[in-house]
Amino acid sequence: MRHVLRRLGFYLVALWASITLNFIIPRLIPGDPAGALMARFQGRMTPQAIHALELQFGISHDPLWVQYIQYLGNLLHGDLGTSFTYFPTPVATVLAQELPWTLALVGTSVLISFVLGSLLGVFIAWRRGSFLDNVLPPFLTFFSAIPYFWLALIALYLLAYTLRWFPVNGGYDTSLTVALTPDFLLSALNHALLPGFTIVLASISGWMLGMRNAMITTLTEDYVLLAEAKGLKEGRVMFSYAARNAILPNVTGFALSLGFVVAGSLLTEVVFSYPGVGFALLQAAQNSDYPLLQGIFLLIALAVLGANFLADLAYLVLDPRVR
């Protein structure tokens, strides 16, 4: 219990530091949306019009510490500001619209890649030197070595454009209404298959090789050899003795991956024109939309810290020495 409370205190301090940095960094960037709009009109806007824009965008010229207190107060009330890109939509509404797409696509793909890659790593390490052990690692590593945007573009051209097995772009059929109906869900699933397949194909070798290497080291430990000598069942020795300890490094990597899932896979969403947080992040950066950038970065920080805390709890279950 003491370990959990100590880790919880650490994450609360890390959360405060993340929120403070999230407030300071955008304000160090020169320019603001009103200034960018003025530059676009090449000085044809009057100072009164610029002031009106600043009021609409909620841009404040108060001292920094006053803005910081206002920022913390707004966060406590769940107010992340108003998006300049989607004006006058609040940032929280924009995130609520984009986040489910990213979680469904990237979250599911990362989970499938982690589970499948870890299981393959366990089996090929247990059957070291077999046909699968000689073929699978170089085969899957070949795909992970290809730059992701090239892999996605090749898959898009061959499987969607040439063979027409999958839709070319979008998150759903635009002739359908967004609702939890069977037609819409099937359309969303059909549009997510190809982007999800490319994410799994590009990332599975990392999980598999990490698990295989950890398993090979664990298989030489005394407690595994003793379990085999006692004549325990092969599956029990493989999963309960060897894989349970070998998976610890993969759990840490998986927790970090889960944290960054909410940031979306920017290249995936751009190549496949798929809706999500990553695409919103790109638009926010292009339009100097600081409230939306802050909202997305805050969401990423919360997700990373939350995922790492869950990983700490998983360590308590998997490794009794941590308690």
PDB file of C-alpha atoms in Angstrom:
ATOM      1  CA  MET A   1       0.000   0.000   0.000  1.00  0.00           C
ATOM      2  CA  ARG A   2       2.872   2.349   0.851  1.00  0.00           C
ATOM      3  CA  HIS A   3       4.405   1.718  -2.572  1.00  0.00           C
ATOM      4  CA  VAL A   4       1.096   2.594  -4.286  1.00  0.00           C
ATOM      5  CA  LEU A   5       0.739   5.845  -2.288  1.00  0.00           C
ATOM      6  CA  ARG A   6       4.346   6.802  -3.045  1.00  0.00           C
ATOM      7  CA  ARG A   7       3.819   6.242  -6.765  1.00  0.00           C
ATOM      8  CA  LEU A   8       0.510   8.124  -6.647  1.00  0.00           C
ATOM      9  CA  GLY A   9       2.270  11.130  -5.084  1.00  0.00           C
ATOM     10  CA  PHE A  10       4.923  11.012  -7.796  1.00  0.00           C
ATOM     11  CA  TYR A  11       2.298  11.018 -10.536  1.00  0.00           C
ATOM     12  CA  LEU A  12       0.436  13.955  -8.965  1.00  0.00           C
ATOM     13  CA  VAL A  13       3.660  16.012  -8.969  1.00  0.00           C
ATOM     14  CA  ALA A  14       4.325  14.935 -12.562  1.00  0.00           C
ATOM     15  CA  LEU A  15       0.770  15.976 -13.491  1.00  0.00           C
ATOM     16  CA  TRP A  16       1.269  19.447 -11.992  1.00  0.00           C
ATOM     17  CA  ALA A  17       4.572  19.821 -13.892  1.00  0.00           C
ATOM     18  CA  SER A  18       2.874  18.710 -17.134  1.00  0.00           C
ATOM     19  CA  ILE A  19       0.035  21.209 -16.685  1.00  0.00           C
ATOM     20  CA  THR A  20       2.501  24.038 -15.970  1.00  0.00           C
ATOM     21  CA  LEU A  21       4.647  23.224 -19.008  1.00  0.00           C
ATOM     22  CA  ASN A  22       1.485  22.895 -21.086  1.00  0.00           C
ATOM     23  CA  PHE A  23       0.604  26.463 -20.050  1.00  0.00           C
ATOM     24  CA  ILE A  24       4.051  27.992 -20.575  1.00  0.00           C
ATOM     25  CA  ILE A  25       5.244  26.450 -23.853  1.00  0.00           C
ATOM     26  CA  PRO A  26       2.482  27.789 -26.185  1.00  0.00           C
ATOM     27  CA  ARG A  27       3.023  31.285 -24.760  1.00  0.00           C
ATOM     28  CA  LEU A  28       6.706  31.147 -25.697  1.00  0.00           C
ATOM     29  CA  ILE A  29       5.770  30.709 -29.353  1.00  0.00           C
ATOM     30  CA  PRO A  30       5.792  34.067 -31.183  1.00  0.00           C
ATOM     31  CA  GLY A  31       2.501  35.274 -32.690  1.00  0.00           C
ATOM     32  CA  ASP A  32      -1.141  34.486 -32.018  1.00  0.00           C
ATOM     33  CA  PRO A  33      -4.205  33.593 -34.174  1.00  0.00           C
ATOM     34  CA  ALA A  34      -5.275  37.227 -34.476  1.00  0.00           C
ATOM     35  CA  GLY A  35      -1.776  38.169 -35.652  1.00  0.00           C
ATOM     36  CA  ALA A  36      -1.776  35.285 -38.135  1.00  0.00           C
ATOM     37  CA  LEU A  37      -5.136  36.419 -39.499  1.00  0.00           C
ATOM     38  CA  MET A  38      -3.866  40.002 -39.757  1.00  0.00           C
ATOM     39  CA  ALA A  39      -0.806  38.820 -41.696  1.00  0.00           C
ATOM     40  CA  ARG A  40      -3.107  36.897 -44.013  1.00  0.00           C
ATOM     41  CA  PHE A  41      -5.000  40.114 -44.806  1.00  0.00           C
ATOM     42  CA  GLN A  42      -1.666  41.959 -45.245  1.00  0.00           C
ATOM     43  CA  GLY A  43      -2.436  44.832 -42.845  1.00  0.00           C
ATOM     44  CA  ARG A  44      -5.913  45.556 -44.181  1.00  0.00           C
ATOM     45  CA  MET A  45      -7.517  44.975 -40.752  1.00  0.00           C
ATOM     46  CA  THR A  46      -7.981  47.901 -38.389  1.00  0.00           C
ATOM     47  CA  PRO A  47      -6.767  47.790 -34.762  1.00  0.00           C
ATOM     48  CA  GLN A  48     -10.424  47.740 -33.673  1.00  0.00           C
ATOM     49  CA  ALA A  49     -11.066  44.620 -35.766  1.00  0.00           C
ATOM     50  CA  ILE A  50      -7.955  42.952 -34.322  1.00  0.00           C
ATOM     51  CA  HIS A  51      -9.101  43.784 -30.782  1.00  0.00           C
ATOM     52  CA  ALA A  52     -12.546  42.336 -31.567  1.00  0.00           C
ATOM     53  CA  LEU A  53     -10.870  39.135 -32.815  1.00  0.00           C
ATOM     54  CA  GLU A  54      -8.767  38.871 -29.653  1.00  0.00           C
ATOM     55  CA  LEU A  55     -11.902  39.211 -27.522  1.00  0.00           C
ATOM     56  CA  GLN A  56     -13.634  36.503 -29.563  1.00  0.00           C
ATOM     57  CA  PHE A  57     -10.626  34.177 -29.302  1.00  0.00           C
ATOM     58  CA  GLY A  58     -10.242  34.884 -25.562  1.00  0.00           C
ATOM     59  CA  ILE A  59      -6.653  36.166 -25.956  1.00  0.00           C
ATOM     60  CA  SER A  60      -5.550  37.910 -22.757  1.00  0.00           C
ATOM     61  CA  HIS A  61      -2.757  40.465 -22.213  1.00  0.00           C
ATOM     62  CA  ASP A  62      -2.842  40.110 -18.413  1.00  0.00           C
ATOM     63  CA  PRO A  63       0.410  39.284 -16.554  1.00  0.00           C
ATOM     64  CA  LEU A  64       1.531  35.687 -16.974  1.00  0.00           C
ATOM     65  CA  TRP A  65       0.873  34.687 -13.362  1.00  0.00           C
ATOM     66  CA  VAL A  66      -2.718  36.014 -13.640  1.00  0.00           C
ATOM     67  CA  GLN A  67      -3.231  33.973 -16.810  1.00  0.00           C
ATOM     68  CA  TYR A  68      -1.752  30.902 -15.045  1.00  0.00           C
ATOM     69  CA  ILE A  69      -4.225  31.171 -12.149  1.00  0.00           C
ATOM     70  CA  GLN A  70      -7.099  31.670 -14.624  1.00  0.00           C
ATOM     71  CA  TYR A  71      -5.865  28.637 -16.588  1.00  0.00           C
ATOM     72  CA  LEU A  72      -5.811  26.422 -13.482  1.00  0.00           C
ATOM     73  CA  GLY A  73      -9.264  27.669 -12.464  1.00  0.00           C
ATOM     74  CA  ASN A  74     -10.662  26.912 -15.910  1.00  0.00           C
ATOM     75  CA  LEU A  75      -9.119  23.414 -15.828  1.00  0.00           C
ATOM     76  CA  LEU A  76     -10.782  22.691 -12.491  1.00  0.00           C
ATOM     77  CA  HIS A  77     -14.111  23.589 -14.096  1.00  0.00           C
ATOM     78  CA  GLY A  78     -13.383  21.461 -17.186  1.00  0.00           C
ATOM     79  CA  ASP A  79     -13.026  24.530 -19.421  1.00  0.00           C
ATOM     80  CA  LEU A  80     -10.237  23.979 -21.983  1.00  0.00           C
ATOM     81  CA  GLY A  81     -11.067  27.126 -23.960  1.00  0.00           C
ATOM     82  CA  THR A  82     -12.492  27.681 -27.425  1.00  0.00           C
ATOM     83  CA  SER A  83     -10.894  26.230 -30.538  1.00  0.00           C
ATOM     84  CA  PHE A  84      -9.802  28.802 -33.128  1.00  0.00           C
ATOM     85  CA  THR A  85      -9.873  26.230 -35.922  1.00  0.00           C
ATOM     86  CA  TYR A  86     -13.426  25.043 -35.156  1.00  0.00           C
ATOM     87  CA  PHE A  87     -14.630  28.411 -33.757  1.00  0.00           C
ATOM     88  CA  PRO A  88     -16.876  28.735 -31.768  1.00  0.00           C
ATOM     89  CA  THR A  89     -16.757  25.041 -30.723  1.00  0.00           C
ATOM     90  CA  PRO A  90     -15.178  24.447 -27.272  1.00  0.00           C
ATOM     91  CA  VAL A  91     -11.969  22.384 -27.207  1.00  0.00           C
ATOM     92  CA  ALA A  92     -13.617  19.780 -24.962  1.00  0.00           C
ATOM     93  CA  THR A  93     -16.309  19.235 -27.601  1.00  0.00           C
ATOM     94  CA  VAL A  94     -13.720  18.888 -30.386  1.00  0.00           C
ATOM     95  CA  LEU A  95     -11.793  16.308 -28.345  1.00  0.00           C
ATOM     96  CA  ALA A  96     -14.984  14.424 -27.481  1.00  0.00           C
ATOM     97  CA  GLN A  97     -15.789  14.190 -31.213  1.00  0.00           C
ATOM     98  CA  GLU A  98     -12.305  13.101 -32.359  1.00  0.00           C
ATOM     99  CA  LEU A  99     -11.148  10.886 -29.469  1.00  0.00           C
ATOM    100  CA  PRO A 100     -13.503   7.898 -30.054  1.00  0.00           C
ATOM    101  CA  TRP A 101     -12.184   7.496 -33.627  1.00  0.00           C
ATOM    102  CA  THR A 102      -8.580   7.431 -32.445  1.00  0.00           C
ATOM    103  CA  LEU A 103      -9.239   5.116 -29.495  1.00  0.00           C
ATOM    104  CA  ALA A 104     -11.178   2.687 -31.655  1.00  0.00           C
ATOM    105  CA  LEU A 105      -8.583   2.529 -34.437  1.00  0.00           C
ATOM    106  CA  VAL A 106      -5.196   3.057 -32.781  1.00  0.00           C
ATOM    107  CA  GLY A 107      -6.148   1.556 -29.402  1.00  0.00           C
ATOM    108  CA  THR A 108      -7.488  -1.648 -30.918  1.00  0.00           C
ATOM    109  CA  SER A 109      -4.557  -1.933 -33.336  1.00  0.00           C
ATOM    110  CA  VAL A 110      -1.963  -1.463 -30.569  1.00  0.00           C
ATOM    111  CA  LEU A 111      -3.733  -4.024 -28.368  1.00  0.00           C
ATOM    112  CA  ILE A 112      -3.884  -6.600 -31.189  1.00  0.00           C
ATOM    113  CA  SER A 113      -0.243  -5.957 -32.088  1.00  0.00           C
ATOM    114  CA  PHE A 114       0.877  -6.315 -28.439  1.00  0.00           C
ATOM    115  CA  VAL A 115      -1.071  -9.531 -27.738  1.00  0.00           C
ATOM    116  CA  LEU A 116      -0.239 -11.192 -31.056  1.00  0.00           C
ATOM    117  CA  GLY A 117       3.421 -10.105 -31.017  1.00  0.00           C
ATOM    118  CA  SER A 118       3.940 -11.240 -27.409  1.00  0.00           C
ATOM    119  CA  LEU A 119       2.329 -14.643 -28.047  1.00  0.00           C
ATOM    120  CA  LEU A 120       4.444 -15.170 -31.171  1.00  0.00           C
ATOM    121  CA  GLY A 121       7.541 -14.189 -29.169  1.00  0.00           C
ATOM    122  CA  VAL A 122       6.698 -16.763 -26.480  1.00  0.00           C
ATOM    123  CA  PHE A 123       6.162 -19.583 -28.993  1.00  0.00           C
ATOM    124  CA  ILE A 124       9.208 -18.954 -31.175  1.00  0.00           C
ATOM    125  CA  ALA A 125      11.434 -18.623 -28.090  1.00  0.00           C
ATOM    126  CA  TRP A 126      10.044 -21.907 -26.705  1.00  0.00           C
ATOM    127  CA  ARG A 127      10.646 -23.545 -30.116  1.00  0.00           C
ATOM    128  CA  ARG A 128      14.005 -21.874 -30.643  1.00  0.00           C
ATOM    129  CA  GLY A 129      15.647 -22.938 -33.914  1.00  0.00           C
ATOM    130  CA  SER A 130      12.385 -24.169 -35.431  1.00  0.00           C
ATOM    131  CA  PHE A 131      11.066 -23.185 -38.871  1.00  0.00           C
ATOM    132  CA  LEU A 132       8.864 -20.444 -37.407  1.00  0.00           C
ATOM    133  CA  ASP A 133      11.768 -19.043 -35.386  1.00  0.00           C
ATOM    134  CA  ASN A 134      13.879 -18.819 -38.546  1.00  0.00           C
ATOM    135  CA  VAL A 135      11.177 -17.319 -40.794  1.00  0.00           C
ATOM    136  CA  LEU A 136       8.922 -15.058 -38.710  1.00  0.00           C
ATOM    137  CA  PRO A 137      11.486 -12.596 -37.217  1.00  0.00           C
ATOM    138  CA  PRO A 138      13.130 -11.584 -40.536  1.00  0.00           C
ATOM    139  CA  PHE A 139       9.762 -11.597 -42.366  1.00  0.00           C
ATOM    140  CA  LEU A 140       8.030  -9.247 -39.917  1.00  0.00           C
ATOM    141  CA  THR A 141      11.144  -7.148 -39.334  1.00  0.00           C
ATOM    142  CA  PHE A 142      11.219  -6.454 -43.087  1.00  0.00           C
ATOM    143  CA  PHE A 143       7.820  -4.720 -42.883  1.00  0.00           C
ATOM    144  CA  SER A 144       8.700  -2.774 -39.739  1.00  0.00           C
ATOM    145  CA  ALA A 145      11.886  -1.518 -41.436  1.00  0.00           C
ATOM    146  CA  ILE A 146       9.862   0.145 -44.209  1.00  0.00           C
ATOM    147  CA  PRO A 147       9.034   3.795 -43.352  1.00  0.00           C
ATOM    148  CA  TYR A 148       5.416   3.743 -42.196  1.00  0.00           C
ATOM    149  CA  PHE A 149       4.134   6.302 -44.717  1.00  0.00           C
ATOM    150  CA  TRP A 150       5.545   4.210 -47.586  1.00  0.00           C
ATOM    151  CA  LEU A 151       4.012   1.031 -46.188  1.00  0.00           C
ATOM    152  CA  ALA A 152       0.640   2.783 -45.766  1.00  0.00           C
ATOM    153  CA  LEU A 153       0.762   4.296 -49.257  1.00  0.00           C
ATOM    154  CA  ILE A 154       1.660   0.935 -50.868  1.00  0.00           C
ATOM    155  CA  ALA A 155      -1.162  -0.829 -48.966  1.00  0.00           C
ATOM    156  CA  LEU A 156      -3.567   1.960 -49.927  1.00  0.00           C
ATOM    157  CA  TYR A 157      -2.622   1.767 -53.620  1.00  0.00           C
ATOM    158  CA  LEU A 158      -2.664  -2.052 -53.899  1.00  0.00           C
ATOM    159  CA  LEU A 159      -5.522  -3.071 -51.603  1.00  0.00           C
ATOM    160  CA  ALA A 160      -7.839  -0.058 -51.832  1.00  0.00           C
ATOM    161  CA  TYR A 161      -7.208   1.696 -55.157  1.00  0.00           C
ATOM    162  CA  THR A 162      -6.227  -1.253 -57.410  1.00  0.00           C
ATOM    163  CA  LEU A 163      -8.031  -4.263 -55.904  1.00  0.00           C
ATOM    164  CA  ARG A 164     -10.842  -2.193 -54.291  1.00  0.00           C
ATOM    165  CA  TRP A 165     -10.968  -4.491 -51.267  1.00  0.00           C
ATOM    166  CA  PHE A 166     -11.175  -1.531 -48.860  1.00  0.00           C
ATOM    167  CA  PRO A 167     -12.422   2.088 -48.997  1.00  0.00           C
ATOM    168  CA  VAL A 168      -9.792   4.572 -50.168  1.00  0.00           C
ATOM    169  CA  ASN A 169     -10.332   7.224 -47.472  1.00  0.00           C
ATOM    170  CA  GLY A 170     -12.515   8.471 -44.626  1.00  0.00           C
ATOM    171  CA  GLY A 171     -13.819   6.939 -41.422  1.00  0.00           C
ATOM    172  CA  TYR A 172     -17.281   5.935 -42.700  1.00  0.00           C
ATOM    173  CA  ASP A 173     -19.609   6.134 -45.676  1.00  0.00           C
ATOM    174  CA  THR A 174     -20.646   9.798 -45.842  1.00  0.00           C
ATOM    175  CA  SER A 175     -24.108   8.827 -47.163  1.00  0.00           C
ATOM    176  CA  LEU A 176     -24.858   7.376 -43.700  1.00  0.00           C
ATOM    177  CA  THR A 177     -25.878   9.287 -40.596  1.00  0.00           C
ATOM    178  CA  VAL A 178     -23.472   9.086 -37.645  1.00  0.00           C
ATOM    179  CA  ALA A 179     -25.358   6.885 -35.188  1.00  0.00           C
ATOM    180  CA  LEU A 180     -24.992   3.537 -33.417  1.00  0.00           C
ATOM    181  CA  THR A 181     -26.832   1.655 -36.170  1.00  0.00           C
ATOM    182  CA  PRO A 182     -25.640  -1.650 -37.698  1.00  0.00           C
ATOM    183  CA  ASP A 183     -25.079  -0.021 -41.109  1.00  0.00           C
ATOM    184  CA  PHE A 184     -22.938   2.777 -39.688  1.00  0.00           C
ATOM    185  CA  LEU A 185     -20.926   0.441 -37.429  1.00  0.00           C
ATOM    186  CA  LEU A 186     -20.228  -1.953 -40.320  1.00  0.00           C
ATOM    187  CA  SER A 187     -19.188   0.986 -42.505  1.00  0.00           C
ATOM    188  CA  ALA A 188     -16.859   2.336 -39.760  1.00  0.00           C
ATOM    189  CA  LEU A 189     -15.358  -1.153 -39.297  1.00  0.00           C
ATOM    190  CA  ASN A 190     -14.817  -1.526 -43.042  1.00  0.00           C
ATOM    191  CA  HIS A 191     -13.035   1.847 -43.219  1.00  0.00           C
ATOM    192  CA  ALA A 192     -10.852   1.010 -40.169  1.00  0.00           C
ATOM    193  CA  LEU A 193      -9.622  -2.413 -41.359  1.00  0.00           C
ATOM    194  CA  LEU A 194      -6.890  -1.248 -43.739  1.00  0.00           C
ATOM    195  CA  PRO A 195      -5.428   1.513 -41.474  1.00  0.00           C
ATOM    196  CA  GLY A 196      -5.509  -0.921 -38.537  1.00  0.00           C
ATOM    197  CA  PHE A 197      -3.817  -3.646 -40.590  1.00  0.00           C
ATOM    198  CA  THR A 198      -0.934  -1.318 -41.519  1.00  0.00           C
ATOM    199  CA  ILE A 199      -0.428  -0.282 -37.862  1.00  0.00           C
ATOM    200  CA  VAL A 200      -0.321  -3.925 -36.728  1.00  0.00           C
ATOM    201  CA  LEU A 201       1.992  -4.954 -39.575  1.00  0.00           C
ATOM    202  CA  ALA A 202       4.416  -2.105 -38.859  1.00  0.00           C
ATOM    203  CA  SER A 203       4.593  -2.623 -35.083  1.00  0.00           C
ATOM    204  CA  ILE A 204       4.181  -6.354 -34.376  1.00  0.00           C
ATOM    205  CA  SER A 205       7.831  -7.293 -34.896  1.00  0.00           C
ATOM    206  CA  GLY A 206       8.954  -5.031 -32.026  1.00  0.00           C
ATOM    207  CA  TRP A 207       6.687  -6.802 -29.519  1.00  0.00           C
ATOM    208  CA  MET A 208       7.647 -10.239 -30.896  1.00  0.00           C
ATOM    209  CA  LEU A 209      11.420  -9.693 -30.817  1.00  0.00           C
ATOM    210  CA  GLY A 210      11.317  -8.091 -27.356  1.00  0.00           C
ATOM    211  CA  MET A 211       9.326 -11.005 -25.959  1.00  0.00           C
ATOM    212  CA  ARG A 212      11.482 -13.605 -27.714  1.00  0.00           C
ATOM    213  CA  ASN A 213      14.732 -12.165 -26.332  1.00  0.00           C
ATOM    214  CA  ALA A 214      13.339 -11.857 -22.792  1.00  0.00           C
ATOM    215  CA  MET A 215      11.957 -15.408 -22.961  1.00  0.00           C
ATOM    216  CA  ILE A 216      15.287 -16.879 -24.080  1.00  0.00           C
ATOM    217  CA  THR A 217      16.994 -15.264 -21.083  1.00  0.00           C
ATOM    218  CA  THR A 218      14.251 -16.406 -18.698  1.00  0.00           C
ATOM    219  CA  LEU A 219      14.276 -19.993 -19.976  1.00  0.00           C
ATOM    220  CA  THR A 220      17.805 -20.445 -18.558  1.00  0.00           C
ATOM    221  CA  GLU A 221      16.755 -19.416 -15.033  1.00  0.00           C
ATOM    222  CA  ASP A 222      16.912 -22.076 -12.287  1.00  0.00           C
ATOM    223  CA  TYR A 223      13.214 -21.895 -11.377  1.00  0.00           C
ATOM    224  CA  VAL A 224      12.221 -22.664 -14.987  1.00  0.00           C
ATOM    225  CA  LEU A 225      14.658 -25.587 -15.189  1.00  0.00           C
ATOM    226  CA  LEU A 226      13.372 -26.859 -11.836  1.00  0.00           C
ATOM    227  CA  ALA A 227       9.757 -26.653 -13.056  1.00  0.00           C
ATOM    228  CA  GLU A 228      10.690 -28.676 -16.149  1.00  0.00           C
ATOM    229  CA  ALA A 229      12.595 -31.207 -14.012  1.00  0.00           C
ATOM    230  CA  LYS A 230       9.526 -31.650 -11.784  1.00  0.00           C
ATOM    231  CA  GLY A 231       7.583 -32.699 -14.892  1.00  0.00           C
ATOM    232  CA  LEU A 232       5.055 -29.860 -14.900  1.00  0.00           C
ATOM    233  CA  LYS A 233       2.939 -29.435 -18.017  1.00  0.00           C
ATOM    234  CA  GLU A 234       4.599 -27.623 -20.895  1.00  0.00           C
ATOM    235  CA  GLY A 235       1.928 -24.900 -21.089  1.00  0.00           C
ATOM    236  CA  ARG A 236       2.207 -24.167 -17.362  1.00  0.00           C
ATOM    237  CA  VAL A 237       5.994 -23.835 -17.479  1.00  0.00           C
ATOM    238  CA  MET A 238       5.792 -21.718 -20.636  1.00  0.00           C
ATOM    239  CA  PHE A 239       3.202 -19.185 -19.434  1.00  0.00           C
ATOM    240  CA  SER A 240       3.128 -19.335 -15.603  1.00  0.00           C
ATOM    241  CA  TYR A 241       6.897 -19.553 -15.053  1.00  0.00           C
ATOM    242  CA  ALA A 242       8.736 -18.182 -18.087  1.00  0.00           C
ATOM    243  CA  ALA A 243       6.355 -15.788 -19.890  1.00  0.00           C
ATOM    244  CA  ARG A 244       5.036 -14.223 -16.674  1.00  0.00           C
ATOM    245  CA  ASN A 245       8.507 -12.866 -15.859  1.00  0.00           C
ATOM    246  CA  ALA A 246       9.665 -12.278 -19.415  1.00  0.00           C
ATOM    247  CA  ILE A 247       6.698 -10.048 -20.247  1.00  0.00           C
ATOM    248  CA  LEU A 248       7.620  -7.306 -17.736  1.00  0.00           C
ATOM    249  CA  PRO A 249       9.631  -5.176 -20.234  1.00  0.00           C
ATOM    250  CA  ASN A 250       6.810  -5.522 -22.782  1.00  0.00           C
ATOM    251  CA  VAL A 251       4.265  -4.356 -20.170  1.00  0.00           C
ATOM    252  CA  THR A 252       6.270  -1.156 -19.699  1.00  0.00           C
ATOM    253  CA  GLY A 253       6.415  -0.586 -23.449  1.00  0.00           C
ATOM    254  CA  PHE A 254       2.715  -1.331 -23.792  1.00  0.00           C
ATOM    255  CA  ALA A 255       1.848   1.189 -21.061  1.00  0.00           C
ATOM    256  CA  LEU A 256       3.811   3.891 -22.867  1.00  0.00           C
ATOM    257  CA  SER A 257       2.131   2.931 -26.163  1.00  0.00           C
ATOM    258  CA  LEU A 258      -1.313   3.162 -24.557  1.00  0.00           C
ATOM    259  CA  GLY A 259      -0.480   6.618 -23.295  1.00  0.00           C
ATOM    260  CA  PHE A 260       0.387   7.854 -26.742  1.00  0.00           C
ATOM    261  CA  VAL A 261      -2.645   6.175 -28.328  1.00  0.00           C
ATOM    262  CA  VAL A 262      -4.742   9.262 -27.548  1.00  0.00           C
ATOM    263  CA  ALA A 263      -2.359  11.353 -29.658  1.00  0.00           C
ATOM    264  CA  GLY A 264      -3.487   9.284 -32.588  1.00  0.00           C
ATOM    265  CA  SER A 265      -1.316   7.962 -35.318  1.00  0.00           C
ATOM    266  CA  LEU A 266      -0.734  11.164 -37.251  1.00  0.00           C
ATOM    267  CA  LEU A 267       0.642   9.520 -40.403  1.00  0.00           C
ATOM    268  CA  THR A 268      -2.174   6.947 -40.433  1.00  0.00           C
ATOM    269  CA  GLU A 269      -4.871   9.591 -40.160  1.00  0.00           C
ATOM    270  CA  VAL A 270      -3.221  11.798 -42.800  1.00  0.00           C
ATOM    271  CA  VAL A 271      -2.551   9.015 -45.346  1.00  0.00           C
ATOM    272  CA  PHE A 272      -6.019   7.476 -44.983  1.00  0.00           C
ATOM    273  CA  SER A 273      -7.825  10.815 -44.369  1.00  0.00           C
ATOM    274  CA  TYR A 274      -9.131   9.191 -41.197  1.00  0.00           C
ATOM    275  CA  PRO A 275     -10.761  11.370 -38.501  1.00  0.00           C
ATOM    276  CA  GLY A 276      -9.064  11.493 -35.111  1.00  0.00           C
ATOM    277  CA  VAL A 277      -6.983  13.417 -32.605  1.00  0.00           C
ATOM    278  CA  GLY A 278      -3.825  13.231 -34.734  1.00  0.00           C
ATOM    279  CA  PHE A 279      -5.525  14.985 -37.651  1.00  0.00           C
ATOM    280  CA  ALA A 280      -6.937  17.625 -35.254  1.00  0.00           C
ATOM    281  CA  LEU A 281      -3.416  18.131 -33.862  1.00  0.00           C
ATOM    282  CA  LEU A 282      -2.069  18.779 -37.356  1.00  0.00           C
ATOM    283  CA  GLN A 283      -4.808  21.341 -38.070  1.00  0.00           C
ATOM    284  CA  ALA A 284      -4.240  23.024 -34.704  1.00  0.00           C
ATOM    285  CA  ALA A 285      -0.508  23.384 -35.411  1.00  0.00           C
ATOM    286  CA  GLN A 286      -1.157  24.775 -38.896  1.00  0.00           C
ATOM    287  CA  ASN A 287      -3.653  27.373 -37.586  1.00  0.00           C
ATOM    288  CA  SER A 288      -1.812  28.382 -34.374  1.00  0.00           C
ATOM    289  CA  ASP A 289      -4.783  27.029 -32.435  1.00  0.00           C
ATOM    290  CA  TYR A 290      -3.152  27.166 -28.986  1.00  0.00           C
ATOM    291  CA  PRO A 291      -6.226  26.167 -26.906  1.00  0.00           C
ATOM    292  CA  LEU A 292      -6.687  23.019 -29.009  1.00  0.00           C
ATOM    293  CA  LEU A 293      -2.945  22.251 -28.860  1.00  0.00           C
ATOM    294  CA  GLN A 294      -2.999  22.662 -25.075  1.00  0.00           C
ATOM    295  CA  GLY A 295      -6.082  20.465 -24.790  1.00  0.00           C
ATOM    296  CA  ILE A 296      -4.517  17.682 -26.865  1.00  0.00           C
ATOM    297  CA  PHE A 297      -1.171  17.849 -25.031  1.00  0.00           C
ATOM    298  CA  LEU A 298      -2.966  17.780 -21.675  1.00  0.00           C
ATOM    299  CA  LEU A 299      -4.909  14.743 -22.801  1.00  0.00           C
ATOM    300  CA  ILE A 300      -1.675  13.019 -23.872  1.00  0.00           C
ATOM    301  CA  ALA A 301      -0.028  13.821 -20.517  1.00  0.00           C
ATOM    302  CA  LEU A 302      -3.001  12.443 -18.593  1.00  0.00           C
ATOM    303  CA  ALA A 303      -3.042   9.299 -20.719  1.00  0.00           C
ATOM    304  CA  VAL A 304       0.717   8.663 -20.350  1.00  0.00           C
ATOM    305  CA  LEU A 305       0.648   9.184 -16.571  1.00  0.00           C
ATOM    306  CA  GLY A 306      -2.496   7.063 -16.184  1.00  0.00           C
ATOM    307  CA  ALA A 307      -1.071   4.249 -18.311  1.00  0.00           C
ATOM    308  CA  ASN A 308       2.202   4.248 -16.349  1.00  0.00           C
ATOM    309  CA  PHE A 309       0.302   4.108 -13.057  1.00  0.00           C
ATOM    310  CA  LEU A 310      -1.636   1.108 -14.350  1.00  0.00           C
ATOM    311  CA  ALA A 311       1.688  -0.468 -15.390  1.00  0.00           C
ATOM    312  CA  ASP A 312       2.961   0.020 -11.825  1.00  0.00           C
ATOM    313  CA  LEU A 313      -0.125  -1.773 -10.531  1.00  0.00           C
ATOM    314  CA  ALA A 314       0.438  -4.574 -13.057  1.00  0.00           C
ATOM    315  CA  TYR A 315       4.033  -4.906 -11.819  1.00  0.00           C
ATOM    316  CA  LEU A 316       2.704  -5.444  -8.301  1.00  0.00           C
ATOM    317  CA  VAL A 317       0.709  -8.423  -9.559  1.00  0.00           C
ATOM    318  CA  LEU A 318       3.368  -9.880 -11.863  1.00  0.00           C
ATOM    319  CA  ASP A 319       6.483  -9.311  -9.732  1.00  0.00           C
ATOM    320  CA  PRO A 320       6.110  -9.797  -5.936  1.00  0.00           C
ATOM    321  CA  ARG A 321       9.567  -8.238  -5.346  1.00  0.00           C
ATOM    322  CA  VAL A 322       8.104  -4.794  -6.119  1.00  0.00           C
ATOM    323  CA  ARG A 323       5.693  -4.960  -3.142  1.00  0.00           C
TER     324      ARG A 323
END
